[in-house]
Amino acid sequence: MVASEKAIKEANWAGQIPLKLVLASNEITSLDTPSPLYALAFRLGYLPTVAAQALEFFQEVLPPGSNTPWFEYKRIPLPWQIPVGVLYDLLASENEQPWHLTVHFRSFPSDTLLRWDGDITLRAAFFNSLKEAAYICQGSARSVMDMALQAQNDLWSAVTAGDAEQYASISSSLNMSPKARGERRPSVPLRLYVRHTHGGYMASLNSATQYTSRPVETVTESGRSRTLQEVLLALLSDLGGGAASAEPESSNTSTSQPISTLEKDADAEGEATGDVHRAASSAIDETWQSLSSVHS
Amino acid sequence: MLPWPAFSSVDGKRLALRMGCGGDAAGTGMLSSEESKEGALHFEEVWHQSSSDRGTWCWHPASNSLDVGYLTMEGIPKQAARVQVDTCLAVPDLDGAAVTAEEEEDDGAALGNGAADVHLYDYHIAYHPSYSVPILLFRGRSRTDGTLLMWEEIMEDLPEASRELAGADDGRWTFITQQEHPVLRTPWFSLHPCETAALEGLMRGEERNTGAQLCYSDNSLLQLARCIPGPDSASQLKPVVLTGFEQLVIQL
């Protein structure tokens, strides 16, 4: 069991998504359409990490001016703060490989995407997310805020390089184990992404998907451990929109296992492939990112 | 004591508008989403009774039962600090200044080219599930073309003390951050809950406390509201948000 969990963790960290990047047609200044760029992105990584590569590749055909990268899939601007693997599982057509994305360097859609101001933006978003997770687990974000600059740098480089071992050794020092506070039972951070329809036209990310990020208590009022299935069913029912009728399925995580024990191993949980994905980039921001596609 | 935004009555007249304090017995400052809704509705009511001439907070219920909803006060004008010159028409600076002066007299006259734009600020108060507190979100728009204001433009509208803090090395990422609206999922600015202690210090006129502790308790919307772009002086423009909160505390 332990060995297989370790294997899942390692496979998840090593997992990559093949991308086929095409430059937005209105940003091409050359007569010939530039050839697409093929790149690999870590499932637990973020899209902007391939932006530098894309800029180098497409630079010559871009119009003069400053470059702010953003990515689009089927006309939907992709939030840069969501891990690539989660975006892929949430939005990509079934088994679409490589994943066809359009890259832009102009006309950043600042009404739908959080502002991108260089790599510092991503790093700041990651640490804000980590603080949020620490707050949920420990009732305080002190452990993250008190991290020495060097430790922060090491943690961040582990994330960007996909170094599971380094990440685990630093994050374990943060002591993220959930504890009770006042009347609040011990909680773990959970992010759930729900896709309503599969395939078909997506008018916007918000209309095609639902998302929630919240603390989830690990035990019931009577002290019994809650299972991932219980938690997901309750969340799906509260989200409404047809999600309630769906039975969550998960291929690599037992949904009947107590959520607290899952949490302990949630360091680098795999993103499950199945109707309900538990795309646990809990790894990455210590938050469970769950992903569920619901056929309605 | 009522939950957020909780009101504590001081000598029967003063109401302190508190954010996330006293909501639970353990004193952690955390509130459940239901408590926050109850507080928000109460706040809306009290605000309406006491300051109906200063803009209105409206409650918007959420479309699902996970989120409770949020309060909004939208379209609060603030004269932009910077004179925007229409580059196409290349209006000389002098003209721009003239129009600006004229407009100050007219208080909200139609804008001409080269005039200082008026920024319209939207304020939302939404429950943040992770921190279990309501957060104050804001965004600004240009009245001339409706485009969302960029960080730099918002910086210009900040009160001076906030501008210094926000302009510090990493200030923009730790003090005022852009984040997704917890319910709407669109980009909004907010005062990051992590820096609350630093904010409190700032508002008391102390040096920046770098060892800020993450704690929303005993904090007030009034204090937070002083740090973000507010409307122009109260005599010029009502409804007001900043002075509105202040007056709520002082006058009631």
Coordinates of C-alpha atoms in Angstrom, one line a residue:
Chain A
M1 CA 0.0 0.0 0.0
V2 CA 2.7 2.4 1.1
A3 CA 4.8 1.5 -1.9
S4 CA 1.9 2.0 -4.3
E5 CA 1.0 5.4 -2.8
K6 CA 4.6 6.4 -3.2
A7 CA 4.4 5.3 -6.8
I8 CA 1.2 7.3 -7.4
K9 CA 2.8 10.3 -5.8
E10 CA 5.9 10.1 -8.0
A11 CA 3.9 9.4 -11.1
N12 CA 1.7 12.4 -10.4
W13 CA 4.7 14.7 -9.9
A14 CA 6.3 13.4 -13.0
G15 CA 3.1 13.6 -15.1
Q16 CA 3.2 16.0 -18.0
I17 CA 0.7 17.2 -20.6
P18 CA 1.9 17.5 -24.2
L19 CA 0.9 20.9 -25.6
K20 CA 0.6 22.2 -29.1
L21 CA 0.8 26.0 -28.9
V22 CA -0.3 28.1 -31.8
L23 CA 0.2 31.9 -31.9
A24 CA -3.0 33.9 -32.0
S25 CA -3.6 34.8 -35.7
N26 CA -4.0 38.5 -35.0
E27 CA -0.6 38.7 -33.4
I28 CA 1.3 37.3 -36.4
T29 CA 3.1 39.9 -38.4
S30 CA 4.8 37.6 -40.8
L31 CA 3.4 36.5 -44.2
D32 CA 3.7 32.8 -43.3
T33 CA 1.9 31.4 -40.3
P34 CA 4.6 30.3 -37.9
S35 CA 4.8 26.6 -37.1
P36 CA 3.2 25.5 -33.8
L37 CA 5.4 25.0 -30.7
Y38 CA 5.2 21.6 -29.1
A39 CA 6.0 21.6 -25.4
L40 CA 5.5 19.5 -22.3
A41 CA 4.1 21.0 -19.1
F42 CA 4.0 19.4 -15.7
R43 CA 0.5 18.5 -14.6
L44 CA 1.3 20.1 -11.3
G45 CA 2.9 23.1 -12.9
Y46 CA 1.4 26.3 -14.4
L47 CA 0.9 27.5 -17.9
P48 CA 3.1 30.6 -17.6
T49 CA 6.1 28.3 -17.1
V50 CA 5.9 27.5 -20.8
A51 CA 5.3 31.1 -21.8
A52 CA 9.0 32.0 -21.8
Q53 CA 9.6 29.1 -24.2
A54 CA 6.7 30.3 -26.4
L55 CA 7.9 33.9 -26.4
E56 CA 11.4 32.8 -27.5
F57 CA 9.8 30.7 -30.3
F58 CA 7.3 33.3 -31.5
Q59 CA 9.2 36.5 -30.8
E60 CA 10.2 37.2 -34.3
V61 CA 6.7 37.4 -35.7
L62 CA 5.2 39.4 -32.9
P63 CA 4.4 43.0 -33.4
P64 CA 6.5 45.5 -31.5
G65 CA 5.4 46.3 -28.0
S66 CA 5.4 44.7 -24.6
N67 CA 4.4 41.1 -24.1
T68 CA 1.9 39.7 -21.6
P69 CA 1.4 36.0 -22.2
W70 CA -1.9 34.3 -21.8
F71 CA -3.4 31.1 -23.1
E72 CA -6.7 30.2 -24.6
Y73 CA -8.5 26.9 -25.2
K74 CA -11.6 27.0 -27.5
R75 CA -11.8 30.8 -27.0
I76 CA -11.8 30.4 -23.2
P77 CA -9.0 32.3 -21.5
L78 CA -7.3 29.9 -19.1
P79 CA -6.6 31.1 -15.5
W80 CA -2.9 30.9 -15.0
Q81 CA -3.2 30.2 -11.3
I82 CA -4.8 26.8 -11.9
P83 CA -2.4 23.8 -12.4
V84 CA -2.1 22.6 -16.0
G85 CA -3.3 19.1 -15.1
V86 CA -6.5 20.5 -13.5
L87 CA -7.2 22.7 -16.5
Y88 CA -6.6 19.8 -18.9
D89 CA -8.9 17.4 -17.0
L90 CA -11.5 20.0 -16.6
L91 CA -11.6 21.4 -20.2
A92 CA -9.9 19.3 -22.7
S93 CA -11.9 17.1 -25.1
E94 CA -11.5 13.4 -24.2
N95 CA -8.0 12.1 -24.8
E96 CA -7.0 15.3 -26.7
Q97 CA -3.3 14.9 -27.1
P98 CA -1.5 17.1 -27.6
W99 CA -3.7 19.7 -26.0
H100 CA -4.3 22.4 -28.6
L101 CA -3.9 25.9 -27.0
T102 CA -3.6 29.3 -28.5
V103 CA -1.0 31.6 -27.0
H104 CA -1.4 35.3 -26.9
F105 CA 1.0 38.1 -26.0
R106 CA -1.3 41.0 -26.5
S107 CA -4.8 42.1 -25.4
F108 CA -4.7 40.5 -22.0
P109 CA -8.3 39.8 -20.9
S110 CA -8.0 41.6 -17.6
D111 CA -11.8 41.4 -17.0
T112 CA -11.6 37.6 -16.8
L113 CA -8.1 36.7 -15.8
L114 CA -6.2 37.8 -12.7
R115 CA -3.5 40.3 -13.7
W116 CA -0.2 38.8 -14.9
D117 CA 2.8 40.8 -14.0
G118 CA 5.6 38.4 -14.5
D119 CA 6.8 35.3 -12.6
I120 CA 6.5 37.1 -9.3
T121 CA 2.7 37.0 -9.8
L122 CA 2.6 33.2 -9.9
R123 CA 4.9 32.8 -7.0
A124 CA 2.8 35.3 -4.9
A125 CA -0.4 33.4 -5.9
F126 CA 1.2 30.1 -4.8
F127 CA 2.3 31.4 -1.5
N128 CA -1.1 33.1 -0.9
S129 CA -2.7 29.8 -1.6
L130 CA -0.3 28.0 0.7
K131 CA -1.1 30.5 3.5
E132 CA -4.8 29.9 2.9
A133 CA -4.2 26.2 3.3
A134 CA -2.1 26.7 6.4
Y135 CA -4.8 28.9 7.9
I136 CA -7.4 26.2 7.3
C137 CA -5.2 23.4 8.8
Q138 CA -3.6 25.3 11.7
G139 CA -5.8 28.3 12.3
S140 CA -2.8 30.5 11.4
A141 CA -0.6 31.1 8.4
R142 CA 2.4 31.7 10.7
S143 CA 4.3 28.7 9.5
V144 CA 4.2 30.0 6.0
M145 CA 4.8 33.6 6.8
D146 CA 7.7 32.8 9.0
M147 CA 9.5 30.8 6.3
A148 CA 13.0 32.0 5.7
L149 CA 13.4 33.5 2.3
Q150 CA 15.8 30.7 1.3
A151 CA 13.2 28.1 2.3
Q152 CA 10.6 29.9 0.3
N153 CA 13.0 30.0 -2.7
D154 CA 13.7 26.3 -2.3
L155 CA 10.0 25.4 -2.0
W156 CA 9.2 27.4 -5.1
S157 CA 12.0 26.0 -7.1
A158 CA 10.8 22.5 -6.1
V159 CA 7.4 23.3 -7.5
T160 CA 8.6 24.8 -10.8
A161 CA 11.1 21.9 -11.3
G162 CA 8.6 19.2 -10.3
D163 CA 10.9 18.0 -7.6
A164 CA 8.6 15.9 -5.4
E165 CA 11.3 14.9 -2.9
Q166 CA 12.5 18.4 -2.2
Y167 CA 8.9 19.6 -2.0
A168 CA 8.0 17.0 0.5
S169 CA 11.0 17.7 2.8
I170 CA 10.3 21.4 2.9
S171 CA 6.5 21.1 3.2
S172 CA 6.7 18.6 6.0
S173 CA 8.5 21.2 8.1
L174 CA 5.5 23.5 7.8
N175 CA 3.5 21.2 10.0
M176 CA 0.2 21.4 8.1
S177 CA -1.6 18.6 10.0
P178 CA -5.1 19.8 10.7
K179 CA -6.1 20.7 14.2
A180 CA -9.3 21.7 15.9
R181 CA -9.9 25.3 16.8
G182 CA -12.7 26.3 19.1
E183 CA -15.8 24.6 18.0
R184 CA -14.4 24.1 14.5
R185 CA -13.4 20.5 14.0
P186 CA -10.1 19.8 12.2
S187 CA -10.3 20.7 8.6
V188 CA -8.5 20.2 5.4
P189 CA -8.5 22.6 2.5
L190 CA -10.3 21.3 -0.6
R191 CA -10.8 22.7 -4.0
L192 CA -13.5 21.3 -6.2
Y193 CA -13.8 21.9 -9.9
V194 CA -17.0 20.7 -11.6
R195 CA -17.5 20.5 -15.3
H196 CA -21.2 20.4 -16.3
T197 CA -21.2 19.2 -19.8
H198 CA -18.7 17.2 -21.6
G199 CA -17.6 18.4 -25.0
G200 CA -19.9 20.9 -26.7
Y201 CA -19.6 24.6 -26.7
M202 CA -18.3 26.5 -23.7
A203 CA -19.4 30.1 -23.6
S204 CA -17.2 30.9 -20.7
L205 CA -15.2 29.1 -17.9
N206 CA -17.8 30.3 -15.4
S207 CA -20.8 29.0 -17.3
A208 CA -19.2 25.6 -18.2
T209 CA -17.6 24.9 -14.8
Q210 CA -18.2 25.5 -11.1
Y211 CA -15.5 25.9 -8.5
T212 CA -15.3 26.1 -4.8
S213 CA -12.4 26.3 -2.4
R214 CA -13.1 25.7 1.2
P215 CA -12.3 24.0 4.5
V216 CA -13.7 20.5 4.9
E217 CA -14.1 19.0 8.3
T218 CA -12.4 15.6 8.6
V219 CA -14.8 14.2 11.2
T220 CA -18.5 14.3 11.8
E221 CA -20.2 15.8 14.8
S222 CA -20.0 12.4 16.5
G223 CA -16.3 12.1 15.9
R224 CA -16.5 9.6 13.0
S225 CA -14.1 10.1 10.2
R226 CA -15.7 11.5 7.0
T227 CA -15.0 9.9 3.7
L228 CA -14.1 11.7 0.5
Q229 CA -17.3 10.4 -1.0
E230 CA -19.5 11.9 1.7
V231 CA -17.7 15.2 1.3
L232 CA -17.9 15.3 -2.5
L233 CA -21.6 14.2 -2.6
A234 CA -22.5 17.0 -0.1
L235 CA -20.5 19.6 -2.0
L236 CA -22.0 18.5 -5.4
S237 CA -25.5 18.7 -4.0
D238 CA -24.9 22.2 -2.6
L239 CA -23.4 23.4 -5.8
G240 CA -26.6 22.3 -7.6
G241 CA -26.8 22.7 -11.3
G242 CA -27.3 19.0 -12.0
A243 CA -24.2 18.1 -10.1
A244 CA -26.3 16.5 -7.3
S245 CA -27.3 13.5 -9.4
A246 CA -23.8 12.5 -10.1
E247 CA -22.1 9.7 -8.2
P248 CA -18.5 10.7 -7.8
E249 CA -16.1 8.1 -9.1
S250 CA -12.5 8.1 -8.6
S251 CA -10.0 5.8 -10.1
N252 CA -7.0 6.0 -7.9
T253 CA -8.3 7.2 -4.6
S254 CA -10.7 5.2 -2.6
T255 CA -13.6 7.5 -1.9
S256 CA -14.6 5.4 1.1
Q257 CA -11.3 6.0 2.9
P258 CA -11.5 8.5 5.7
I259 CA -10.6 12.0 4.4
S260 CA -8.2 12.6 7.3
T261 CA -6.0 9.6 6.3
L262 CA -6.2 10.7 2.7
E263 CA -5.0 14.1 3.8
K264 CA -1.9 12.7 5.4
D265 CA -0.8 11.3 2.2
A266 CA -2.1 14.2 0.1
D267 CA 1.3 15.5 -0.4
A268 CA 1.3 14.7 -4.0
E269 CA -1.9 12.9 -4.8
G270 CA -2.5 11.9 -8.3
E271 CA -5.0 13.5 -10.5
A272 CA -7.4 10.7 -11.1
T273 CA -8.8 10.0 -14.4
G274 CA -12.4 9.1 -14.2
D275 CA -15.7 10.9 -14.0
V276 CA -14.7 12.5 -10.8
H277 CA -11.1 13.5 -10.7
R278 CA -9.5 14.2 -7.5
A279 CA -6.9 16.3 -9.2
A280 CA -5.0 16.7 -6.0
S281 CA -2.6 19.4 -6.5
S282 CA -3.0 19.4 -2.8
A283 CA 0.6 18.6 -3.6
I284 CA 1.2 21.9 -5.1
D285 CA -0.6 24.3 -2.9
E286 CA -1.4 21.9 -0.1
T287 CA -5.0 22.2 -1.1
W288 CA -7.0 19.4 -2.6
Q289 CA -8.0 20.3 -6.0
S290 CA -10.8 18.1 -6.9
L291 CA -12.2 17.9 -10.3
S292 CA -15.4 16.4 -11.3
S293 CA -17.0 16.2 -14.7
V294 CA -20.7 15.7 -14.5
H295 CA -22.8 14.6 -17.4
S296 CA -26.0 16.4 -17.3
Chain B
M1 CA -23.4 40.1 19.9
L2 CA -24.5 40.0 16.3
P3 CA -22.2 38.3 13.9
W4 CA -20.5 40.1 11.1
P5 CA -20.5 42.9 10.4
A6 CA -21.1 42.9 14.0
F7 CA -22.3 46.0 15.8
S8 CA -21.4 46.7 19.3
S9 CA -23.4 49.4 20.9
V10 CA -21.4 51.9 22.9
D11 CA -23.3 54.1 25.3
G12 CA -26.4 53.6 23.3
K13 CA -25.3 55.8 20.5
R14 CA -22.2 54.5 18.8
L15 CA -22.1 51.6 16.7
A16 CA -18.8 50.0 16.0
L17 CA -18.7 48.2 12.7
R18 CA -16.7 45.2 13.2
M19 CA -15.5 42.6 10.9
G20 CA -15.3 39.1 12.0
C21 CA -15.1 39.7 15.7
G22 CA -17.0 38.0 18.4
G23 CA -18.7 35.7 16.1
D24 CA -17.8 32.6 18.0
A25 CA -17.4 31.7 21.6
A26 CA -13.8 30.6 21.2
G27 CA -12.8 34.0 20.0
T28 CA -11.0 32.8 16.9
G29 CA -12.8 35.6 14.9
M30 CA -14.2 33.0 12.5
L31 CA -17.7 33.1 11.3
S32 CA -19.8 30.5 9.5
S33 CA -21.3 31.5 6.2
E34 CA -24.7 31.6 7.7
E35 CA -23.6 34.0 10.5
S36 CA -22.0 36.2 7.9
K37 CA -25.2 36.3 5.9
E38 CA -27.2 37.2 9.0
G39 CA -24.7 39.9 9.8
A40 CA -24.7 41.2 6.2
L41 CA -28.5 41.5 6.1
H42 CA -28.5 43.3 9.4
F43 CA -25.8 45.6 8.2
E44 CA -27.7 46.4 5.1
E45 CA -30.7 47.3 7.1
V46 CA -28.9 49.5 9.6
W47 CA -27.1 51.2 6.8
H48 CA -30.3 51.8 5.0
Q49 CA -31.9 53.4 8.0
S50 CA -29.0 55.6 8.9
S51 CA -27.4 56.6 5.7
S52 CA -29.7 56.1 2.9
D53 CA -28.4 59.3 1.3
R54 CA -24.9 57.8 1.0
G55 CA -25.4 55.0 -1.4
T56 CA -27.0 51.7 -0.7
W57 CA -25.6 48.3 0.0
C58 CA -27.6 45.6 -1.8
W59 CA -27.7 42.0 -0.9
H60 CA -27.3 39.5 -3.8
P61 CA -28.1 35.9 -2.9
A62 CA -25.8 33.3 -4.5
S63 CA -27.1 31.0 -7.1
N64 CA -26.1 27.9 -5.2
S65 CA -26.4 26.8 -1.6
L66 CA -22.6 26.7 -0.9
D67 CA -22.1 30.4 -1.2
V68 CA -24.5 32.6 0.8
G69 CA -24.3 35.8 -1.3
Y70 CA -22.6 39.2 -1.1
L71 CA -23.3 42.8 -0.5
T72 CA -22.6 45.4 -3.1
M73 CA -22.3 49.2 -3.4
E74 CA -21.5 50.2 -6.9
G75 CA -20.6 53.1 -9.0
I76 CA -19.2 55.4 -6.3
P77 CA -17.4 58.2 -8.1
K78 CA -14.0 59.4 -7.4
Q79 CA -12.2 62.2 -9.3
A80 CA -9.2 60.6 -10.9
A81 CA -5.9 62.0 -9.7
R82 CA -4.3 62.1 -13.1
V83 CA -5.4 64.2 -16.0
Q84 CA -6.0 62.0 -19.0
V85 CA -5.1 63.5 -22.2
D86 CA -6.7 62.1 -25.3
T87 CA -3.6 61.3 -27.4
C88 CA -5.5 61.3 -30.6
L89 CA -6.8 64.8 -30.3
A90 CA -3.6 65.9 -28.5
V91 CA -5.5 68.4 -26.3
P92 CA -2.9 70.8 -24.8
D93 CA -2.4 70.5 -21.0
L94 CA -3.8 73.9 -20.5
D95 CA -7.1 73.0 -21.9
G96 CA -7.2 69.9 -19.8
A97 CA -6.6 71.9 -16.7
A98 CA -9.3 74.3 -17.6
V99 CA -11.9 71.6 -18.1
T100 CA -10.9 70.0 -14.8
A101 CA -11.4 73.3 -12.9
E102 CA -14.7 73.8 -14.6
E103 CA -15.8 70.4 -13.8
E104 CA -15.0 70.8 -10.1
E105 CA -17.5 73.6 -10.0
D106 CA -20.0 71.7 -11.9
D107 CA -19.5 68.6 -9.8
G108 CA -19.9 65.8 -12.3
A109 CA -20.5 67.7 -15.5
A110 CA -20.1 65.8 -18.8
L111 CA -16.5 65.0 -19.5
G112 CA -14.6 66.6 -22.3
N113 CA -11.5 65.4 -23.9
G114 CA -8.4 66.0 -21.7
A115 CA -10.5 66.3 -18.6
A116 CA -9.6 64.2 -15.5
D117 CA -11.6 61.1 -15.7
V118 CA -14.0 60.1 -13.0
H119 CA -13.3 56.7 -11.6
L120 CA -16.3 54.7 -10.5
Y121 CA -15.6 52.3 -7.7
D122 CA -17.6 49.2 -6.9
Y123 CA -17.4 47.7 -3.4
H124 CA -18.4 44.2 -2.5
I125 CA -18.4 42.4 0.8
A126 CA -18.2 38.7 0.3
Y127 CA -17.6 35.7 2.6
H128 CA -14.2 34.1 2.2
P129 CA -14.7 30.4 3.2
S130 CA -11.1 29.6 3.8
Y131 CA -10.5 32.5 6.2
S132 CA -14.1 32.3 7.5
V133 CA -14.4 36.0 7.4
P134 CA -16.1 38.6 5.1
I135 CA -13.7 40.4 2.9
L136 CA -14.0 43.8 1.3
L137 CA -13.4 43.7 -2.4
F138 CA -13.2 46.6 -4.8
R139 CA -12.6 47.5 -8.4
G140 CA -12.6 50.7 -10.3
R141 CA -13.8 51.6 -13.7
S142 CA -13.3 54.6 -15.9
R143 CA -16.5 56.6 -16.4
T144 CA -15.6 57.6 -19.9
D145 CA -15.2 54.1 -21.4
G146 CA -16.1 51.7 -18.6
T147 CA -12.8 49.9 -18.7
L148 CA -11.5 48.3 -15.5
L149 CA -8.8 50.4 -13.9
M150 CA -5.3 48.9 -13.8
W151 CA -3.3 48.6 -10.6
E152 CA -1.3 51.8 -11.3
E153 CA -4.4 53.8 -11.7
I154 CA -5.8 52.5 -8.5
M155 CA -2.5 53.2 -6.8
E156 CA -3.0 56.9 -7.6
D157 CA -6.4 56.9 -6.0
L158 CA -5.2 55.3 -2.7
P159 CA -4.9 57.3 0.4
E160 CA -1.3 58.4 0.9
A161 CA -0.3 56.1 3.7
S162 CA -1.7 53.1 1.8
R163 CA 0.2 54.2 -1.3
E164 CA 3.5 54.1 0.5
L165 CA 2.8 50.6 1.9
A166 CA 1.5 49.3 -1.4
G167 CA 4.4 50.8 -3.2
A168 CA 6.9 49.0 -1.0
D169 CA 9.0 46.2 -2.5
D170 CA 6.4 43.4 -2.4
G171 CA 3.6 45.6 -1.2
R172 CA 1.4 45.0 -4.1
W173 CA 1.3 41.3 -3.5
T174 CA 0.9 41.3 0.2
F175 CA -1.0 44.4 1.0
I176 CA -3.6 44.9 -1.7
T177 CA -3.9 41.9 -3.9
Q178 CA -5.9 41.0 -6.9
Q179 CA -7.9 37.9 -6.3
E180 CA -10.9 36.1 -7.6
H181 CA -14.2 37.3 -6.1
P182 CA -15.2 34.4 -3.9
V183 CA -18.6 34.2 -5.5
L184 CA -18.3 35.8 -8.9
R185 CA -14.9 34.4 -9.8
T186 CA -13.8 37.5 -11.6
P187 CA -10.7 39.6 -10.7
W188 CA -11.2 42.1 -7.9
F189 CA -8.8 43.9 -5.6
S190 CA -8.9 43.2 -1.9
L191 CA -6.9 43.9 1.2
H192 CA -5.2 40.6 1.8
P193 CA -6.3 39.1 5.1
C194 CA -2.7 38.2 5.9
E195 CA -1.7 41.8 6.3
T196 CA -4.5 42.8 8.6
A197 CA -2.2 43.4 11.6
A198 CA 0.0 45.6 9.5
L199 CA -3.0 47.5 8.4
E200 CA -4.1 48.1 11.9
G201 CA -0.7 49.4 12.7
L202 CA -0.8 51.6 9.7
M203 CA -4.2 53.0 10.6
R204 CA -2.9 53.8 14.1
G205 CA -0.1 55.6 12.5
E206 CA 2.5 53.1 13.6
E207 CA 5.4 51.8 11.6
R208 CA 4.8 48.9 9.4
N209 CA 4.7 45.7 11.4
T210 CA 6.4 43.2 9.3
G211 CA 5.7 40.3 11.7
A212 CA 2.0 40.5 10.7
Q213 CA -0.1 37.8 12.2
L214 CA -2.9 36.4 10.2
C215 CA -5.9 37.4 12.2
Y216 CA -9.0 39.2 11.2
S217 CA -10.4 39.4 14.6
D218 CA -11.0 42.8 16.2
N219 CA -10.7 44.5 12.9
S220 CA -13.2 46.8 11.4
L221 CA -14.5 47.6 8.0
L222 CA -14.1 51.2 8.9
Q223 CA -10.4 50.7 9.4
L224 CA -10.0 48.6 6.2
A225 CA -12.0 51.1 4.2
R226 CA -9.6 53.9 5.0
C227 CA -6.9 52.1 3.1
I228 CA -8.6 51.8 -0.2
P229 CA -9.6 54.4 -2.9
G230 CA -12.5 56.3 -1.6
P231 CA -14.5 59.1 -3.1
D232 CA -13.5 62.7 -2.9
S233 CA -14.1 64.8 0.1
A234 CA -17.4 64.2 1.7
S235 CA -18.7 67.7 1.1
Q236 CA -18.2 67.2 -2.7
L237 CA -19.5 63.8 -3.3
K238 CA -22.1 61.9 -1.5
P239 CA -22.7 59.0 -1.3
V240 CA -19.4 58.2 0.2
V241 CA -18.0 54.9 1.4
L242 CA -15.0 55.9 3.5
T243 CA -16.6 58.7 5.4
G244 CA -19.8 56.8 5.3
F245 CA -18.3 54.1 7.5
E246 CA -16.7 56.6 9.7
Q247 CA -19.9 58.6 10.1
L248 CA -21.7 55.4 10.9
V249 CA -19.5 54.9 13.9
I250 CA -19.4 58.5 15.0
Q251 CA -22.9 59.6 14.4
L252 CA -25.1 56.8 15.3

